[in-house]
Short mmCIF file of C-alpha atoms in Angstrom, two decimals:
data_model
loop_
_atom_site.label_atom_id
_atom_site.label_comp_id
_atom_site.label_asym_id
_atom_site.label_seq_id
_atom_site.Cartn_x
_atom_site.Cartn_y
_atom_site.Cartn_z
CA MET P 1 0.00 0.00 0.00
CA GLU P 2 3.01 2.31 0.50
CA ASP P 3 1.44 5.63 1.55
CA GLY P 4 -2.09 4.28 1.08
CA LEU P 5 -4.75 3.65 3.71
CA ARG P 6 -7.39 0.93 3.43
CA VAL P 7 -10.60 1.73 5.28
CA ARG P 8 -13.03 -1.12 5.92
CA PHE P 9 -16.47 -0.97 7.52
CA TRP P 10 -17.33 -3.77 9.95
CA GLY P 11 -20.33 -2.11 11.56
CA THR P 12 -22.44 0.74 10.20
CA ARG P 13 -25.53 0.94 12.45
CA GLY P 14 -26.16 3.29 15.32
CA SER P 15 -27.83 2.75 18.70
CA MET P 16 -28.59 -0.95 18.29
CA ALA P 17 -27.71 -3.86 16.02
CA ALA P 18 -30.30 -4.54 13.29
CA PRO P 19 -30.03 -8.24 12.29
CA PHE P 20 -32.93 -8.21 9.83
CA PRO P 21 -33.09 -9.40 6.19
CA ASP P 22 -34.17 -6.00 4.90
CA ARG P 23 -31.13 -4.31 6.47
CA MET P 24 -28.27 -6.61 5.46
CA GLY P 25 -27.32 -4.66 2.34
CA TYR P 26 -25.94 -1.80 4.40
CA GLY P 27 -25.28 -3.98 7.42
CA GLY P 28 -26.78 -4.74 10.79
CA ASN P 29 -23.78 -4.46 13.14
CA THR P 30 -22.99 -1.41 15.24
CA SER P 31 -20.05 0.88 14.65
CA CYS P 32 -16.59 -0.47 13.89
CA VAL P 33 -14.13 0.69 11.21
CA SER P 34 -10.60 -0.51 10.53
CA VAL P 35 -7.84 1.49 8.87
CA GLU P 36 -4.85 -0.52 7.65
CA TRP P 37 -1.50 0.40 6.14
CA ASP P 38 1.68 -1.56 5.47
CA GLU P 39 3.03 -1.29 8.99
CA GLY P 40 -0.09 -1.28 11.13
CA LEU P 41 -3.79 -1.52 11.86
CA ALA P 42 -6.08 0.85 13.74
CA VAL P 43 -9.65 0.09 14.79
CA PHE P 44 -12.21 2.78 15.49
CA ASP P 45 -14.95 1.81 17.93
CA GLY P 46 -15.83 -1.60 19.27
CA GLY P 47 -19.46 -2.13 18.34
CA THR P 48 -20.74 -5.57 17.35
CA GLY P 49 -18.87 -5.27 14.05
CA ILE P 50 -15.53 -5.76 15.82
CA MET P 51 -16.34 -9.47 16.20
CA ALA P 52 -15.98 -10.15 12.46
CA LEU P 53 -12.82 -8.05 12.31
CA GLY P 54 -11.27 -10.02 15.16
CA ARG P 55 -12.22 -13.32 13.60
CA GLN P 56 -10.55 -12.32 10.33
CA ILE P 57 -7.39 -11.19 12.14
CA GLU P 58 -7.16 -14.50 13.99
CA ASP P 59 -7.83 -16.50 10.79
CA GLU P 60 -5.05 -14.63 8.98
CA ILE P 61 -2.64 -15.31 11.84
CA ARG P 62 -3.43 -19.04 11.69
CA LYS P 63 -2.87 -19.02 7.92
CA GLY P 64 0.45 -17.24 8.35
CA VAL P 65 -0.52 -14.14 6.35
CA ARG P 66 -0.56 -11.79 9.36
CA ASP P 67 2.12 -11.36 12.01
CA GLN P 68 0.83 -12.63 15.34
CA GLY P 69 3.03 -10.04 17.05
CA GLN P 70 1.26 -7.12 15.38
CA ARG P 71 0.10 -4.61 17.98
CA LEU P 72 -3.55 -3.60 17.57
CA HIS P 73 -4.67 -0.04 18.27
CA VAL P 74 -8.36 0.28 19.24
CA PHE P 75 -9.74 3.83 19.45
CA VAL P 76 -13.09 4.22 21.24
CA GLY P 77 -15.05 7.41 20.67
CA HIS P 78 -17.20 7.07 23.77
CA LEU P 79 -18.66 4.53 26.15
CA HIS P 80 -22.25 4.29 24.89
CA LEU P 81 -23.07 0.60 24.56
CA ASP P 82 -23.50 0.49 20.79
CA HIS P 83 -19.84 1.53 20.44
CA VAL P 84 -18.33 -0.93 22.94
CA MET P 85 -20.69 -3.92 23.08
CA GLY P 86 -18.44 -6.01 20.83
CA ILE P 87 -15.29 -5.55 22.93
CA PRO P 88 -16.07 -8.23 25.56
CA LEU P 89 -15.89 -10.95 22.88
CA PHE P 90 -13.27 -9.38 20.60
CA PRO P 91 -11.34 -12.53 19.58
CA CYS P 92 -7.92 -10.88 19.78
CA LEU P 93 -8.34 -10.34 23.52
CA PHE P 94 -8.34 -14.10 24.07
CA ARG P 95 -5.07 -14.93 22.33
CA GLN P 96 -2.13 -15.44 24.63
CA GLY P 97 0.59 -12.95 23.76
CA ALA P 98 -1.62 -10.59 21.78
CA ALA P 99 -0.94 -6.89 22.40
CA VAL P 100 -3.89 -4.50 22.28
CA GLU P 101 -3.67 -0.76 22.88
CA LEU P 102 -6.97 0.77 24.01
CA TYR P 103 -7.64 4.50 23.61
CA GLY P 104 -10.69 6.39 24.81
CA PRO P 105 -12.06 9.31 26.81
CA GLY P 106 -12.18 9.27 30.57
CA GLY P 107 -14.04 11.69 32.79
CA LYS P 108 -13.48 14.07 35.67
CA GLU P 109 -13.78 11.32 38.27
CA HIS P 110 -12.82 8.14 36.40
CA SER P 111 -10.22 7.16 33.81
CA PHE P 112 -11.07 5.52 30.50
CA ARG P 113 -9.88 2.20 31.89
CA GLN P 114 -12.13 2.52 34.94
CA ARG P 115 -15.14 3.50 32.86
CA LEU P 116 -14.77 0.65 30.36
CA SER P 117 -13.96 -1.88 33.08
CA ALA P 118 -17.17 -0.94 34.88
CA ILE P 119 -19.31 -2.32 32.05
CA ILE P 120 -17.06 -5.16 30.91
CA GLY P 121 -16.87 -7.45 33.89
CA HIS P 122 -18.90 -8.67 36.84
CA PRO P 123 -21.88 -8.52 37.22
CA TYR P 124 -22.56 -7.47 33.61
CA TRP P 125 -20.14 -9.88 31.91
CA PRO P 126 -18.38 -13.02 33.17
CA VAL P 127 -14.90 -12.06 31.92
CA SER P 128 -13.41 -8.71 32.88
CA VAL P 129 -10.74 -6.82 30.96
CA GLU P 130 -8.32 -7.79 33.73
CA GLN P 131 -8.91 -11.49 33.06
CA VAL P 132 -8.27 -11.69 29.29
CA PRO P 133 -5.01 -13.32 28.13
CA ALA P 134 -3.97 -10.44 25.84
CA ARG P 135 -1.60 -7.74 27.08
CA LEU P 136 -3.54 -4.48 27.31
CA ALA P 137 -2.26 -0.92 27.40
CA TRP P 138 -4.51 2.05 28.18
CA HIS P 139 -4.46 5.62 26.85
CA GLU P 140 -6.59 8.64 27.75
CA ALA P 141 -8.02 10.30 24.63
CA GLU P 142 -8.20 13.96 25.58
CA ASP P 143 -8.89 16.95 23.36
CA GLY P 144 -5.70 17.86 21.50
CA GLU P 145 -3.90 14.59 22.32
CA ARG P 146 -1.84 12.85 19.64
CA TRP P 147 0.02 9.55 19.28
CA GLN P 148 2.58 8.14 16.87
CA LEU P 149 1.84 4.68 15.46
CA PRO P 150 4.17 2.42 13.41
CA GLY P 151 4.84 3.55 9.83
CA GLN P 152 4.96 7.27 10.61
CA VAL P 153 1.23 7.42 11.32
CA THR P 154 -0.19 10.09 13.60
CA VAL P 155 -3.57 9.97 15.34
CA ARG P 156 -5.03 13.20 16.71
CA VAL P 157 -8.03 13.82 18.95
CA MET P 158 -10.78 16.44 19.02
CA ARG P 159 -13.61 16.72 21.50
CA SER P 160 -17.04 16.02 19.99
CA ARG P 161 -20.52 17.26 20.86
CA HIS P 162 -22.46 14.28 22.16
CA PRO P 163 -24.22 13.35 25.41
CA ASP P 164 -21.90 11.90 28.10
CA GLY P 165 -18.79 13.03 26.20
CA CYS P 166 -17.20 11.75 23.02
CA VAL P 167 -14.07 12.33 20.94
CA LEU P 168 -13.30 12.32 17.22
CA TYR P 169 -10.12 10.91 15.68
CA ARG P 170 -7.95 11.85 12.71
CA LEU P 171 -5.41 9.31 11.40
CA GLU P 172 -2.70 10.65 9.08
CA LYS P 173 -0.02 8.94 7.01
CA GLY P 174 1.86 11.27 4.73
CA SER P 175 -0.63 13.11 2.55
CA ARG P 176 -3.44 10.62 3.27
CA SER P 177 -5.84 10.92 6.22
CA VAL P 178 -9.05 9.51 7.65
CA VAL P 179 -11.35 11.44 10.00
CA TYR P 180 -13.59 9.27 12.17
CA GLY P 181 -16.45 11.63 13.01
CA LEU P 182 -18.98 9.53 14.96
CA ASP P 183 -21.00 10.52 17.13
CA CYS P 184 -21.24 14.28 16.68
CA GLU P 185 -23.87 17.01 16.46
CA LEU P 186 -22.59 20.06 14.60
CA GLU P 187 -25.67 22.27 15.02
CA GLU P 188 -25.04 25.86 13.86
CA GLU P 189 -23.12 26.01 10.59
CA THR P 190 -21.68 29.42 11.49
CA GLY P 191 -20.73 28.53 15.04
CA LEU P 192 -17.33 28.04 16.65
CA PHE P 193 -17.67 24.27 16.81
CA TRP P 194 -18.47 24.04 13.09
CA GLY P 195 -15.28 25.96 12.36
CA ARG P 196 -13.22 23.79 14.68
CA TYR P 197 -14.56 20.61 13.10
CA ARG P 198 -13.85 22.01 9.63
CA GLU P 199 -10.23 22.65 10.52
CA PHE P 200 -9.85 19.23 12.14
CA ALA P 201 -11.13 17.57 8.94
CA ARG P 202 -9.36 19.96 6.55
CA ASP P 203 -8.28 18.26 3.27
CA CYS P 204 -8.84 14.75 4.64
CA SER P 205 -8.94 11.81 2.23
CA VAL P 206 -11.96 10.19 3.88
CA LEU P 207 -14.48 11.83 6.22
CA ILE P 208 -16.63 9.29 8.07
CA PHE P 209 -19.64 11.33 9.11
CA ASP P 210 -22.41 10.61 11.58
CA ALA P 211 -25.79 11.12 9.89
CA PRO P 212 -28.74 8.90 10.84
CA TYR P 213 -31.15 11.76 10.10
CA GLU P 214 -32.27 13.99 7.25
CA GLU P 215 -32.61 17.75 7.40
CA GLU P 216 -36.40 17.44 7.27
CA ASN P 217 -36.67 15.36 10.45
CA TYR P 218 -33.60 16.59 12.33
CA GLY P 219 -35.63 18.98 14.49
CA ARG P 220 -37.24 16.05 16.31
CA PHE P 221 -33.81 14.72 17.28
CA ARG P 222 -31.97 17.92 18.10
CA GLY P 223 -29.79 17.40 21.14
CA PHE P 224 -29.41 13.63 20.61
CA GLY P 225 -25.80 14.14 19.49
CA HIS P 226 -26.10 13.17 15.82
CA GLY P 227 -26.25 14.85 12.42
CA PHE P 228 -27.98 14.70 9.04
CA TRP P 229 -26.50 13.90 5.64
CA GLN P 230 -27.10 17.30 4.02
CA GLN P 231 -24.97 18.84 6.76
CA GLY P 232 -22.27 16.24 6.18
CA ILE P 233 -22.08 17.17 2.50
CA ARG P 234 -21.84 20.87 3.29
CA MET P 235 -19.07 20.16 5.79
CA ALA P 236 -17.20 17.96 3.29
CA GLU P 237 -17.43 20.75 0.72
CA GLU P 238 -16.06 23.33 3.15
CA CYS P 239 -13.25 21.21 4.55
CA GLY P 240 -12.19 19.84 1.15
CA ALA P 241 -12.67 16.15 1.93
CA GLU P 242 -11.96 13.85 -1.03
CA CYS P 243 -14.66 11.37 -0.03
CA LEU P 244 -17.58 11.57 2.40
CA CYS P 245 -18.79 8.32 3.98
CA ILE P 246 -22.14 8.55 5.76
CA SER P 247 -22.44 6.02 8.58
CA HIS P 248 -24.19 5.30 11.90
CA HIS P 249 -27.36 4.48 9.98
CA ASP P 250 -30.62 4.65 11.85
CA TRP P 251 -31.67 1.31 13.34
CA GLY P 252 -35.03 1.42 11.57
CA SER P 253 -33.81 2.34 8.08
CA SER P 254 -34.25 -0.50 5.61
CA ASP P 255 -31.97 -1.11 2.64
CA SER P 256 -34.58 0.29 0.27
CA ARG P 257 -34.90 3.45 2.36
CA LEU P 258 -31.13 3.93 2.53
CA GLU P 259 -30.75 3.30 -1.21
CA ILE P 260 -33.24 6.09 -1.97
CA THR P 261 -31.51 8.41 0.47
CA GLU P 262 -28.05 7.57 -0.87
CA LYS P 263 -29.10 8.41 -4.44
CA GLU P 264 -30.52 11.71 -3.27
CA ALA P 265 -27.35 12.44 -1.29
CA CYS P 266 -25.15 11.62 -4.29
CA ARG P 267 -27.07 14.10 -6.44
CA TYR P 268 -26.86 16.73 -3.71
CA GLY P 269 -23.14 16.07 -3.32
CA ALA P 270 -22.40 16.07 -7.05
CA ALA P 271 -23.87 19.56 -7.33
CA ARG P 272 -21.31 20.66 -4.74
CA GLY P 273 -18.37 18.65 -6.02
CA VAL P 274 -18.49 16.17 -3.13
CA LYS P 275 -18.11 12.40 -3.60
CA VAL P 276 -20.66 10.74 -1.32
CA LEU P 277 -20.92 7.11 -0.20
CA PHE P 278 -23.19 5.47 2.33
CA ALA P 279 -21.17 3.02 4.41
CA ARG P 280 -21.92 -0.65 3.79
CA GLU P 281 -20.76 -3.41 6.06
CA ASN P 282 -17.72 -5.24 4.66
CA ALA P 283 -17.04 -2.54 2.07
CA GLU P 284 -13.70 -0.77 1.61
CA VAL P 285 -12.54 2.71 0.74
CA CYS P 286 -8.92 2.86 -0.39
CA THR P 287 -6.76 5.97 -0.59
CA GLY P 288 -3.36 6.70 -2.08
CA SER P 289 -1.50 3.81 -3.65
CA CYS P 290 -4.04 1.20 -2.50
CA LYS P 291 -6.75 2.55 -4.83
CA LYS P 292 -6.90 -0.75 -6.72
CA GLY P 293 -10.23 -1.75 -5.26
CA GLY P 294 -12.00 1.56 -4.70
CA TYR P 295 -15.32 1.08 -2.92
CA GLY P 296 -17.01 -2.26 -2.99
CA GLY P 297 -18.91 -4.85 -1.05
CA THR P 298 -22.59 -5.33 -0.39
CA GLY P 299 -22.58 -6.74 3.11
CA ARG P 300 -22.19 -10.33 4.21
#
């Protein structure tokens, strides 16, 4: 891949998994996205989609096509259940010798480790994070924080606007970058937060945007901490994103409903020079020198 980044969607739903036949085209698992480059792998959020990712990683290790010593970096935006409910059974946690770095926001009274451990362990789950065989390392994801990952990759953090606190991530490798923008409510398009978000996402290769709503119905959900796709397109236009990926699909939206909305969004985006995609489970977006495959996949 050289300077390329391969983005893959493992979970695209928000709030709750949707394992129904009429929702499999776009996917039924909750949020999880992987970003891979030659020297490393980053995972954003640990919704139910992280199970399939972990299974593939372990299968590739058994087949000898992935280094079992590869350190995994898991970035959690916030602790709402739909974004962490897959972590307790993440297969990589149960391999002896595996190394997993966990990043996420803490709070005024408790660290990220304390907050996640409170919901993954007794009495809510039989195996706590302290009991898994993998070696875990913990990192506090605070506004303005940054880390260096293998292969000259940088990950930066920005505080989001979402109930109970949330952070956004930007992964950069050379001229290529991915902004993971779930869950976030931008609200006023002339406000200070809009401008800060725009600068955080400036000239990114891929902007993964939270938009379970449409502008017409957004008023009913104001304050829930989410956005609508028209706003995502306007943001992508302003920040100069090469590709906008709408994700965190509403639990109740069927494939047919999302297909209609995606076509409308593509027309709206084309008029503004914005490439728009609606995230589909198991699909990939490739940037830089890994552009061989483009965007493909229609779910499992």
